[in-house]
Short mmCIF file of C-alpha atoms in Angstrom, two decimals:
data_model
loop_
_atom_site.label_atom_id
_atom_site.label_comp_id
_atom_site.label_asym_id
_atom_site.label_seq_id
_atom_site.Cartn_x
_atom_site.Cartn_y
_atom_site.Cartn_z
CA MET A 1 0.00 0.00 0.00
CA LYS A 2 2.72 2.50 1.00
CA LEU A 3 4.97 1.42 -1.86
CA TYR A 4 2.12 2.06 -4.26
CA THR A 5 1.69 5.58 -2.90
CA LEU A 6 5.42 6.29 -3.20
CA ILE A 7 5.38 5.13 -6.82
CA ARG A 8 2.39 7.37 -7.49
CA LEU A 9 4.31 10.38 -6.26
CA VAL A 10 7.11 9.62 -8.76
CA SER A 11 4.94 8.80 -11.75
CA LEU A 12 1.50 10.23 -12.34
CA SER A 13 1.02 7.67 -15.12
CA ILE A 14 0.22 4.95 -12.59
CA LEU A 15 -3.51 5.34 -12.06
CA ILE A 16 -4.65 2.11 -10.48
CA VAL A 17 -3.15 -0.69 -8.41
CA GLY A 18 -2.14 -3.98 -9.94
CA CYS A 19 -5.35 -5.88 -9.35
CA GLN A 20 -7.26 -3.23 -11.30
CA SER A 21 -4.79 -2.88 -14.18
CA ASN A 22 -6.47 -5.50 -16.34
CA LYS A 23 -10.00 -4.12 -15.99
CA LYS A 24 -10.51 -2.96 -19.56
CA GLU A 25 -14.08 -4.07 -20.11
CA SER A 26 -16.61 -1.30 -20.68
CA GLY A 27 -18.95 -2.72 -18.05
CA ILE A 28 -16.31 -2.38 -15.35
CA LYS A 29 -15.44 1.10 -16.48
CA LYS A 30 -19.09 2.12 -16.22
CA LYS A 31 -19.30 0.69 -12.74
CA GLU A 32 -16.23 2.67 -11.68
CA ILE A 33 -17.62 5.88 -13.12
CA SER A 34 -20.85 5.45 -11.16
CA LYS A 35 -19.13 5.15 -7.78
CA PRO A 36 -20.25 7.97 -5.48
CA ASN A 37 -17.99 10.87 -4.64
CA ILE A 38 -17.32 11.48 -0.95
CA ILE A 39 -16.66 14.81 0.77
CA PHE A 40 -15.92 14.81 4.50
CA ILE A 41 -15.89 18.31 6.03
CA LEU A 42 -14.41 18.59 9.52
CA ALA A 43 -14.65 21.62 11.81
CA ASP A 44 -12.05 22.15 14.54
CA ASP A 45 -13.34 22.53 18.14
CA LEU A 46 -16.95 23.11 17.12
CA GLY A 47 -19.38 22.13 19.86
CA TYR A 48 -22.46 19.92 19.53
CA GLY A 49 -24.69 22.93 20.22
CA ASP A 50 -22.91 25.42 17.94
CA VAL A 51 -25.13 24.65 14.93
CA GLY A 52 -28.73 25.59 14.32
CA PHE A 53 -29.93 22.04 13.66
CA ASN A 54 -28.86 21.17 17.22
CA GLY A 55 -30.59 24.14 18.78
CA GLN A 56 -28.13 27.03 18.48
CA GLN A 57 -29.99 30.36 18.76
CA LYS A 58 -27.31 33.05 18.45
CA ILE A 59 -24.95 31.76 15.76
CA LYS A 60 -26.41 31.48 12.26
CA THR A 61 -25.65 28.30 10.29
CA PRO A 62 -28.22 28.34 7.45
CA VAL A 63 -26.27 26.08 5.09
CA LEU A 64 -25.75 23.33 7.65
CA ASP A 65 -29.36 23.66 8.74
CA GLN A 66 -30.43 23.25 5.10
CA MET A 67 -28.22 20.15 4.88
CA ALA A 68 -30.11 18.77 7.87
CA GLU A 69 -33.44 19.45 6.14
CA GLU A 70 -32.24 17.70 2.99
CA GLY A 71 -30.29 14.90 4.68
CA ILE A 72 -29.86 13.09 7.98
CA VAL A 73 -28.75 14.18 11.44
CA PHE A 74 -27.00 11.74 13.76
CA THR A 75 -27.76 12.68 17.37
CA ARG A 76 -25.30 10.18 18.87
CA HIS A 77 -22.19 10.47 16.75
CA TYR A 78 -18.90 10.50 18.66
CA ALA A 79 -15.45 11.88 17.91
CA GLY A 80 -12.40 9.68 17.98
CA SER A 81 -11.05 11.62 20.93
CA THR A 82 -11.58 14.82 22.87
CA VAL A 83 -8.58 16.52 21.20
CA CYS A 84 -7.73 16.76 17.54
CA GLY A 85 -4.67 14.55 16.92
CA PRO A 86 -6.02 11.20 18.09
CA SER A 87 -9.50 12.10 16.86
CA ARG A 88 -8.22 12.63 13.32
CA ALA A 89 -6.11 9.47 13.49
CA SER A 90 -9.21 7.50 14.45
CA LEU A 91 -11.14 9.05 11.57
CA MET A 92 -8.44 8.12 9.07
CA THR A 93 -7.64 4.58 10.27
CA GLY A 94 -10.89 3.14 11.61
CA MET A 95 -9.33 2.47 15.02
CA HIS A 96 -10.42 3.75 18.43
CA THR A 97 -7.84 5.10 20.90
CA GLY A 98 -7.47 1.75 22.60
CA HIS A 99 -5.86 0.35 19.45
CA ALA A 100 -4.68 3.39 17.48
CA THR A 101 -1.10 4.45 16.81
CA VAL A 102 -1.88 8.05 17.80
CA ARG A 103 -3.65 8.27 21.18
CA GLY A 104 -2.81 11.80 22.25
CA ASN A 105 -1.61 15.17 21.01
CA PRO A 106 2.11 15.59 20.22
CA ARG A 107 3.62 16.54 23.57
CA TRP A 108 1.52 14.14 25.64
CA THR A 109 3.72 11.10 25.15
CA LYS A 110 5.88 9.26 27.65
CA SER A 111 9.08 10.24 25.87
CA GLY A 112 7.96 13.77 25.08
CA ASN A 113 8.41 13.04 21.37
CA PRO A 114 5.42 13.26 19.02
CA VAL A 115 3.86 10.09 17.65
CA ASP A 116 2.57 10.25 14.08
CA ILE A 117 0.40 8.02 12.00
CA SER A 118 2.72 5.27 10.73
CA SER A 119 3.49 3.46 7.50
CA SER A 120 1.72 0.38 8.89
CA ASP A 121 -1.54 2.29 9.34
CA ILE A 122 -3.95 1.95 6.43
CA THR A 123 -5.96 5.11 5.91
CA VAL A 124 -9.34 5.65 4.33
CA ALA A 125 -7.54 7.38 1.44
CA GLU A 126 -5.41 4.30 0.82
CA GLU A 127 -8.48 2.12 0.88
CA LEU A 128 -10.27 4.34 -1.62
CA LYS A 129 -7.25 4.28 -3.93
CA ARG A 130 -7.99 0.57 -4.35
CA ALA A 131 -11.34 1.62 -5.78
CA ASN A 132 -9.70 4.14 -8.17
CA TYR A 133 -10.68 7.27 -6.22
CA ASN A 134 -8.79 10.54 -6.65
CA THR A 135 -8.01 11.68 -3.09
CA ALA A 136 -7.27 15.04 -1.49
CA ILE A 137 -6.79 16.48 1.99
CA ILE A 138 -7.13 20.25 2.29
CA GLY A 139 -6.68 21.97 5.64
CA LYS A 140 -5.39 20.57 8.91
CA TRP A 141 -3.79 17.13 8.75
CA GLY A 142 -1.99 17.23 12.12
CA LEU A 143 -0.65 13.67 11.91
CA ALA A 144 2.88 14.34 10.65
CA GLU A 145 4.70 16.27 13.38
CA ASN A 146 7.95 14.57 12.37
CA LEU A 147 7.42 15.26 8.66
CA THR A 148 8.30 11.69 7.78
CA GLU A 149 6.07 8.69 7.07
CA GLY A 150 2.98 10.46 8.39
CA ILE A 151 2.74 13.05 5.61
CA PRO A 152 -0.50 12.82 3.60
CA ASN A 153 1.11 11.99 0.25
CA LEU A 154 2.52 8.84 1.88
CA GLN A 155 -0.85 8.02 3.41
CA GLY A 156 -2.90 7.61 0.24
CA PHE A 157 -3.61 11.23 -0.68
CA ASP A 158 -2.90 12.38 -4.23
CA TYR A 159 -3.13 16.04 -3.23
CA PHE A 160 -2.40 17.89 0.00
CA TYR A 161 -2.69 21.56 0.82
CA GLY A 162 -2.53 22.65 4.43
CA PHE A 163 -0.84 22.01 7.76
CA ASN A 164 1.10 18.86 8.57
CA GLN A 165 1.68 19.94 12.17
CA HIS A 166 -0.48 21.32 14.96
CA LEU A 167 1.35 24.51 15.92
CA ASN A 168 1.19 26.14 12.51
CA ALA A 169 -2.52 25.36 12.33
CA HIS A 170 -3.12 27.66 15.31
CA HIS A 171 -2.83 30.75 13.11
CA TYR A 172 -5.09 32.09 10.39
CA TYR A 173 -2.54 34.17 8.48
CA PRO A 174 0.19 31.57 7.91
CA GLU A 175 3.37 32.69 6.24
CA LYS A 176 4.05 29.19 4.91
CA ILE A 177 1.86 26.23 4.08
CA TRP A 178 2.41 22.76 2.67
CA LYS A 179 1.44 21.90 -0.89
CA ASN A 180 2.06 18.20 -1.29
CA ASP A 181 5.63 17.61 -0.09
CA LYS A 182 6.85 21.20 -0.41
CA GLN A 183 6.36 24.16 1.91
CA ILE A 184 5.35 27.26 -0.01
CA THR A 185 5.31 30.92 1.03
CA ILE A 186 2.03 32.81 1.23
CA GLU A 187 3.01 36.17 -0.17
CA GLY A 188 1.95 39.16 1.92
CA ASN A 189 1.02 37.21 5.04
CA VAL A 190 2.31 38.42 8.42
CA MET A 191 1.13 35.99 11.05
CA MET A 192 1.84 38.12 14.13
CA ASP A 193 0.04 41.13 12.64
CA LYS A 194 -2.85 39.12 11.17
CA LYS A 195 -2.25 40.54 7.72
CA GLY A 196 -2.61 38.97 4.31
CA THR A 197 -4.84 36.15 3.10
CA TYR A 198 -7.05 34.41 5.65
CA SER A 199 -6.37 30.67 5.69
CA GLN A 200 -10.07 29.87 5.40
CA ASN A 201 -9.97 31.59 1.98
CA LEU A 202 -7.00 29.46 0.97
CA PHE A 203 -8.64 26.19 1.98
CA THR A 204 -12.01 26.90 0.40
CA ASN A 205 -10.51 28.16 -2.84
CA ASN A 206 -8.29 25.08 -3.03
CA ALA A 207 -11.29 22.83 -2.43
CA LEU A 208 -13.27 24.53 -5.21
CA GLU A 209 -10.29 24.26 -7.55
CA PHE A 210 -9.90 20.58 -6.72
CA LEU A 211 -13.55 19.99 -7.58
CA ASP A 212 -13.21 21.91 -10.83
CA ASN A 213 -10.28 19.70 -11.83
CA GLN A 214 -12.04 16.36 -11.34
CA SER A 215 -12.67 14.26 -14.42
CA SER A 216 -15.98 12.60 -15.15
CA ASP A 217 -14.49 9.11 -15.32
CA GLN A 218 -13.02 8.90 -11.80
CA PRO A 219 -14.71 9.28 -8.40
CA PHE A 220 -13.11 11.53 -5.80
CA PHE A 221 -12.68 11.71 -2.05
CA LEU A 222 -12.14 15.18 -0.55
CA TYR A 223 -11.26 15.51 3.13
CA LEU A 224 -11.80 19.21 3.85
CA ALA A 225 -10.41 19.79 7.35
CA TYR A 226 -11.09 23.39 8.30
CA THR A 227 -9.34 25.00 11.29
CA ILE A 228 -12.36 27.12 12.28
CA PRO A 229 -13.28 27.77 15.10
CA HIS A 230 -10.08 26.60 16.88
CA TYR A 231 -8.13 29.25 18.76
CA GLU A 232 -6.80 31.70 17.65
CA LEU A 233 -10.01 33.65 17.37
CA THR A 234 -9.66 36.07 14.49
CA ILE A 235 -11.48 36.89 11.28
CA PRO A 236 -11.48 39.79 8.80
CA GLU A 237 -13.61 42.69 10.04
CA VAL A 238 -15.96 42.50 7.07
CA GLU A 239 -17.10 39.06 8.26
CA LYS A 240 -18.30 40.46 11.60
CA LYS A 241 -21.03 42.74 10.26
CA GLN A 242 -23.99 40.48 11.00
CA TYR A 243 -23.04 40.26 14.69
CA GLN A 244 -21.54 43.64 15.52
CA ASP A 245 -24.90 45.25 16.29
CA GLN A 246 -26.00 42.46 18.62
CA ASP A 247 -26.56 43.45 22.22
CA TRP A 248 -23.98 40.97 23.45
CA PRO A 249 -21.68 41.47 26.43
CA LEU A 250 -18.00 41.90 25.62
CA ARG A 251 -15.86 38.87 26.30
CA GLU A 252 -12.46 40.44 25.93
CA MET A 253 -9.81 38.17 24.45
CA LYS A 254 -6.10 38.66 25.09
CA MET A 255 -3.13 38.47 22.75
CA GLY A 256 -0.32 35.97 23.18
CA HIS A 257 0.55 32.85 21.23
CA TYR A 258 -2.97 33.14 19.86
CA ARG A 259 -3.40 36.47 18.05
CA ASN A 260 -7.01 36.84 19.16
CA ASP A 261 -9.36 39.62 18.15
CA LYS A 262 -10.64 41.60 21.13
CA ASN A 263 -14.36 40.79 20.98
CA GLY A 264 -14.60 37.03 21.56
CA HIS A 265 -18.35 36.51 21.17
CA VAL A 266 -18.61 38.41 17.88
CA THR A 267 -15.46 36.78 16.50
CA TYR A 268 -16.45 33.23 17.43
CA ALA A 269 -19.93 33.57 15.94
CA SER A 270 -18.52 35.17 12.80
CA MET A 271 -15.99 32.37 12.34
CA VAL A 272 -18.64 29.66 12.59
CA SER A 273 -20.94 31.50 10.18
CA ARG A 274 -18.06 32.04 7.76
CA MET A 275 -17.36 28.30 7.74
CA ASP A 276 -21.06 27.65 7.15
CA LYS A 277 -20.98 30.00 4.17
CA ASP A 278 -17.97 28.18 2.72
CA VAL A 279 -19.72 24.83 3.05
CA GLY A 280 -22.40 26.46 0.95
CA LEU A 281 -19.84 27.32 -1.74
CA VAL A 282 -18.79 23.68 -1.89
CA MET A 283 -22.40 22.55 -2.22
CA LYS A 284 -23.03 25.13 -4.95
CA LYS A 285 -19.98 23.92 -6.86
CA LEU A 286 -21.24 20.33 -6.80
CA LYS A 287 -24.49 21.48 -8.40
CA GLU A 288 -22.64 23.56 -11.00
CA LEU A 289 -20.55 20.54 -11.95
CA GLY A 290 -23.59 18.27 -12.15
CA VAL A 291 -22.29 15.82 -9.54
CA ASP A 292 -24.49 16.82 -6.61
CA ASP A 293 -26.73 13.74 -6.87
CA ASN A 294 -23.74 11.41 -6.87
CA THR A 295 -21.89 12.97 -3.93
CA LEU A 296 -22.18 12.18 -0.24
CA VAL A 297 -21.29 15.19 1.91
CA ILE A 298 -20.67 14.72 5.63
CA PHE A 299 -20.09 17.51 8.14
CA THR A 300 -18.96 17.10 11.73
CA SER A 301 -16.37 18.33 14.27
CA ASP A 302 -13.19 16.76 15.66
CA ASN A 303 -13.98 17.24 19.37
CA GLY A 304 -15.94 19.40 21.78
CA HIS A 305 -15.77 23.17 21.93
CA GLU A 306 -13.13 25.15 23.81
CA TYR A 307 -14.44 28.71 23.62
CA ASP A 308 -17.72 28.76 25.55
CA ASN A 309 -17.43 29.10 29.32
CA THR A 310 -19.27 26.14 30.84
CA ASP A 311 -19.58 28.02 34.14
CA ASN A 312 -21.25 30.97 32.44
CA GLU A 313 -22.48 29.75 29.07
CA PHE A 314 -23.24 32.26 26.36
CA PHE A 315 -23.62 30.19 23.19
CA ASN A 316 -24.54 26.93 24.93
CA SER A 317 -21.93 25.32 22.69
CA ASN A 318 -22.26 21.86 24.24
CA GLY A 319 -26.06 21.84 24.15
CA VAL A 320 -27.50 20.01 27.14
CA PHE A 321 -24.32 18.04 27.63
CA ARG A 322 -21.67 18.26 30.31
CA GLY A 323 -18.07 19.09 29.52
CA ARG A 324 -16.05 20.39 26.64
CA LYS A 325 -12.76 19.78 24.84
CA ARG A 326 -10.42 17.56 26.96
CA ASP A 327 -13.34 15.94 28.77
CA LEU A 328 -14.71 12.46 28.13
CA TYR A 329 -18.12 13.67 29.23
CA GLU A 330 -20.58 13.99 26.33
CA GLY A 331 -19.73 17.65 25.71
CA GLY A 332 -16.18 16.64 24.84
CA ILE A 333 -16.92 13.79 22.44
CA ARG A 334 -20.53 13.93 21.18
CA MET A 335 -20.43 15.76 17.88
CA PRO A 336 -22.76 17.63 15.55
CA PHE A 337 -23.16 15.38 12.51
CA VAL A 338 -25.13 15.87 9.31
CA ALA A 339 -24.95 14.05 5.99
CA ARG A 340 -26.54 14.85 2.64
CA TRP A 341 -26.80 12.60 -0.40
CA PRO A 342 -29.71 13.40 -2.74
CA ASN A 343 -31.95 10.46 -3.66
CA LYS A 344 -30.03 8.16 -1.31
CA ILE A 345 -30.60 9.75 2.11
CA LYS A 346 -34.19 10.47 3.07
CA ALA A 347 -34.61 14.22 3.54
CA GLY A 348 -35.27 15.44 7.06
CA SER A 349 -34.11 12.20 8.69
CA LYS A 350 -32.77 11.86 12.20
CA THR A 351 -31.22 8.86 13.93
CA ASP A 352 -30.00 7.98 17.40
CA TYR A 353 -27.79 5.20 16.05
CA VAL A 354 -24.59 5.14 18.11
CA SER A 355 -21.62 5.74 15.81
CA ALA A 356 -18.10 7.14 15.98
CA PHE A 357 -15.21 8.44 13.89
CA TRP A 358 -13.72 4.99 13.49
CA ASP A 359 -16.82 4.04 11.50
CA PHE A 360 -15.99 6.35 8.62
CA LEU A 361 -13.35 4.13 7.00
CA PRO A 362 -15.62 1.08 6.68
CA THR A 363 -18.47 3.34 5.56
CA ALA A 364 -16.32 4.79 2.77
CA CYS A 365 -15.24 1.28 1.78
CA ASP A 366 -18.87 0.14 1.73
CA ILE A 367 -19.80 3.04 -0.53
CA ALA A 368 -16.87 2.27 -2.85
CA GLY A 369 -17.76 -1.41 -3.03
CA ILE A 370 -14.66 -2.74 -1.28
CA VAL A 371 -13.89 -4.47 2.00
CA PRO A 372 -11.42 -2.92 4.49
CA SER A 373 -8.02 -4.52 3.99
CA SER A 374 -7.14 -4.77 7.68
CA GLN A 375 -8.87 -5.44 10.97
CA ILE A 376 -10.49 -2.30 12.34
CA ASP A 377 -12.83 -1.21 15.14
CA GLY A 378 -15.36 0.55 12.95
CA LYS A 379 -18.64 -0.56 11.42
CA SER A 380 -20.11 0.91 8.26
CA PHE A 381 -23.02 3.25 8.94
CA LEU A 382 -24.06 3.23 5.27
CA PRO A 383 -27.22 1.25 6.12
CA THR A 384 -28.29 4.01 8.52
CA LEU A 385 -27.58 6.68 5.91
CA ILE A 386 -29.83 5.00 3.35
CA ASN A 387 -32.46 3.83 5.84
CA SER A 388 -31.63 0.14 5.55
CA THR A 389 -32.45 -2.40 8.25
CA ALA A 390 -29.05 -4.10 7.79
CA GLN A 391 -27.21 -1.81 10.23
CA GLN A 392 -24.80 -3.57 12.58
CA LYS A 393 -24.49 -2.13 16.09
CA HIS A 394 -21.42 -1.69 18.23
CA ASP A 395 -21.03 -3.81 21.31
CA TYR A 396 -19.30 -0.80 22.86
CA LEU A 397 -17.42 2.43 22.13
CA TYR A 398 -14.13 3.14 23.91
CA TRP A 399 -11.85 6.13 24.56
CA GLU A 400 -8.72 6.88 26.55
CA PHE A 401 -7.10 10.26 27.10
CA ASN A 402 -3.83 11.23 28.79
CA GLU A 403 -3.93 15.01 29.06
CA SER A 404 -5.05 17.40 31.78
CA ARG A 405 -6.81 15.41 34.52
CA GLY A 406 -5.94 12.15 32.78
CA PRO A 407 -5.43 9.42 32.21
CA ILE A 408 -9.15 8.96 31.72
CA GLN A 409 -10.99 6.05 30.12
CA ALA A 410 -14.58 5.93 28.98
CA ILE A 411 -16.77 3.20 27.57
CA ILE A 412 -20.33 3.33 26.25
CA GLN A 413 -22.55 0.31 25.85
CA GLY A 414 -26.06 1.17 24.77
CA ASP A 415 -27.35 3.81 27.15
CA TRP A 416 -24.72 3.07 29.81
CA LYS A 417 -21.47 4.99 30.14
CA LEU A 418 -18.59 4.34 32.52
CA ILE A 419 -15.86 6.93 33.05
CA TYR A 420 -12.69 6.00 34.93
CA PHE A 421 -10.24 8.60 36.20
CA VAL A 422 -7.34 6.16 36.31
CA GLY A 423 -6.19 5.38 39.83
CA ARG A 424 -9.01 7.42 41.28
CA ASP A 425 -12.74 7.38 40.68
CA TYR A 426 -15.37 5.60 38.60
CA GLU A 427 -18.47 7.37 37.34
CA LEU A 428 -21.47 5.62 35.83
CA TYR A 429 -24.30 7.28 33.94
CA ASN A 430 -27.41 6.20 32.09
CA LEU A 431 -27.42 8.52 29.09
CA LYS A 432 -31.06 7.90 28.26
CA GLU A 433 -32.25 8.93 31.71
CA ASP A 434 -29.47 11.43 32.41
CA PRO A 435 -27.96 12.83 29.17
CA GLU A 436 -26.46 15.69 31.18
CA GLU A 437 -24.37 13.19 33.21
CA ALA A 438 -25.48 15.02 36.32
CA LYS A 439 -25.85 12.04 38.66
CA ASN A 440 -23.12 9.45 39.18
CA ILE A 441 -24.98 6.18 39.87
CA TYR A 442 -21.95 3.89 40.09
CA SER A 443 -22.45 2.97 43.74
CA GLN A 444 -26.11 2.07 43.08
CA ASN A 445 -25.27 -0.13 40.07
CA LEU A 446 -22.14 -2.05 41.02
CA GLU A 447 -23.02 -5.07 38.91
CA LYS A 448 -23.34 -2.98 35.76
CA GLY A 449 -20.24 -1.03 36.70
CA ASP A 450 -18.24 -4.23 37.13
CA ALA A 451 -19.38 -5.52 33.74
CA LEU A 452 -18.28 -2.30 32.04
CA LYS A 453 -14.98 -2.33 33.96
CA ALA A 454 -14.25 -5.82 32.65
CA LEU A 455 -15.11 -4.70 29.12
CA MET A 456 -12.88 -1.65 29.51
CA LEU A 457 -9.93 -3.89 30.36
CA LYS A 458 -10.42 -5.83 27.12
CA ALA A 459 -10.92 -2.75 24.97
CA ARG A 460 -7.29 -1.66 24.70
CA THR A 461 -3.83 -2.89 23.86
CA PRO A 462 -0.77 -1.35 25.58
CA HIS A 463 1.11 1.47 23.88
CA PRO A 464 4.62 2.39 25.12
CA GLU A 465 4.10 6.11 24.48
CA PHE A 466 0.60 6.29 25.95
CA PRO A 467 0.62 4.30 29.19
CA LEU A 468 -2.32 4.74 31.51
CA GLU A 469 -0.31 6.44 34.20
CA ARG A 470 -0.54 9.96 35.55
CA LYS A 471 1.87 12.36 33.86
CA MET A 472 2.27 15.92 35.02
CA LYS A 473 3.25 18.59 32.50
#
């Protein structure tokens, strides 16, 4: 798989892997042409409650709300982790954090050295290459801190434009950015002064250009990984007009590593609405190109919000849920999720099917008509998308997290959720009866707690860089 990708970088004449090279018959070619296109749009630190279709009242997200009216909303879709690195690794590899190569953000390793996605990991892009898809990642990759085997062009992507590493992705006026395996200069950008071209413009324009360049005889997979609304909080002044006259209190933001604009509430809302508008440009382009009916578009977020103050909520970014980014409570891992696919997904649908990031790889494979080439944790949610009764359910979902108050483990089985602050306390919740996770009922349900504890022990394999031991930083 990796060798194939390396060869592709050297010679653009190699279009399909060996097992497909003899498929000359017109019937096969027709079948390949009819394969659906897939666009996966990922927000960065957007909360469950930050979108209109999940109840947001202050921030306007008309495009995403329209997607919900024309598609399906998952009310119990979970991120791969509560921070971006391991969440994105889970999305790409179909593995939860008990089995994944990347289980934490770069500096939260035992050695202090970052762990990247490896050459042995098989990504969704590599899988789709087997089905002759043209593949692109635009935006934040964040899985190649070492700039070695983790870079996107060695992980199945034909085209990459964006950030390999986390730190550079913190800023919206980058002076340099990666285009495939080369770092290019963004002329006129001054990161510290927030001058030049806004990165959101760069990503959206690249995405539209990628779509314009697709041929009619090859399906495509576009992973559009926006950095909005991750700190830093900044946006061009012209984008703030719809919120500047709101009678909102000032939440004053300070300058430092993050070159924040002063008015936090107005800036945050404007950033989310700007992203919504850009999703609309992508949808418009699909219609212009005549491929709208044959394209599945998914929108979600990588983990819970960081901006809203849970002690004094303004936007209610986590909805009714407890917690935020870096928590394994629902507010940290339950994500907004909407999918649109005309004539395949029933308009205005909603499901409480329990799914997670590691389900995307098998779903993409299912859509492409292939079987995942390695053992994974995910299950295809294609049956739920198309309202089929063939949907398989998870026995459980599992997370582990080393940062902050960690290590923390969490496991969900049906409506039951067990959280373990390693070496300290267990918390048990029934999410159907108590979605806010307000009442710890562990001591009243020891038998259920013990069953979930036993399952939690089986859910992971050891990782030398991510041991479940307290680490102070």
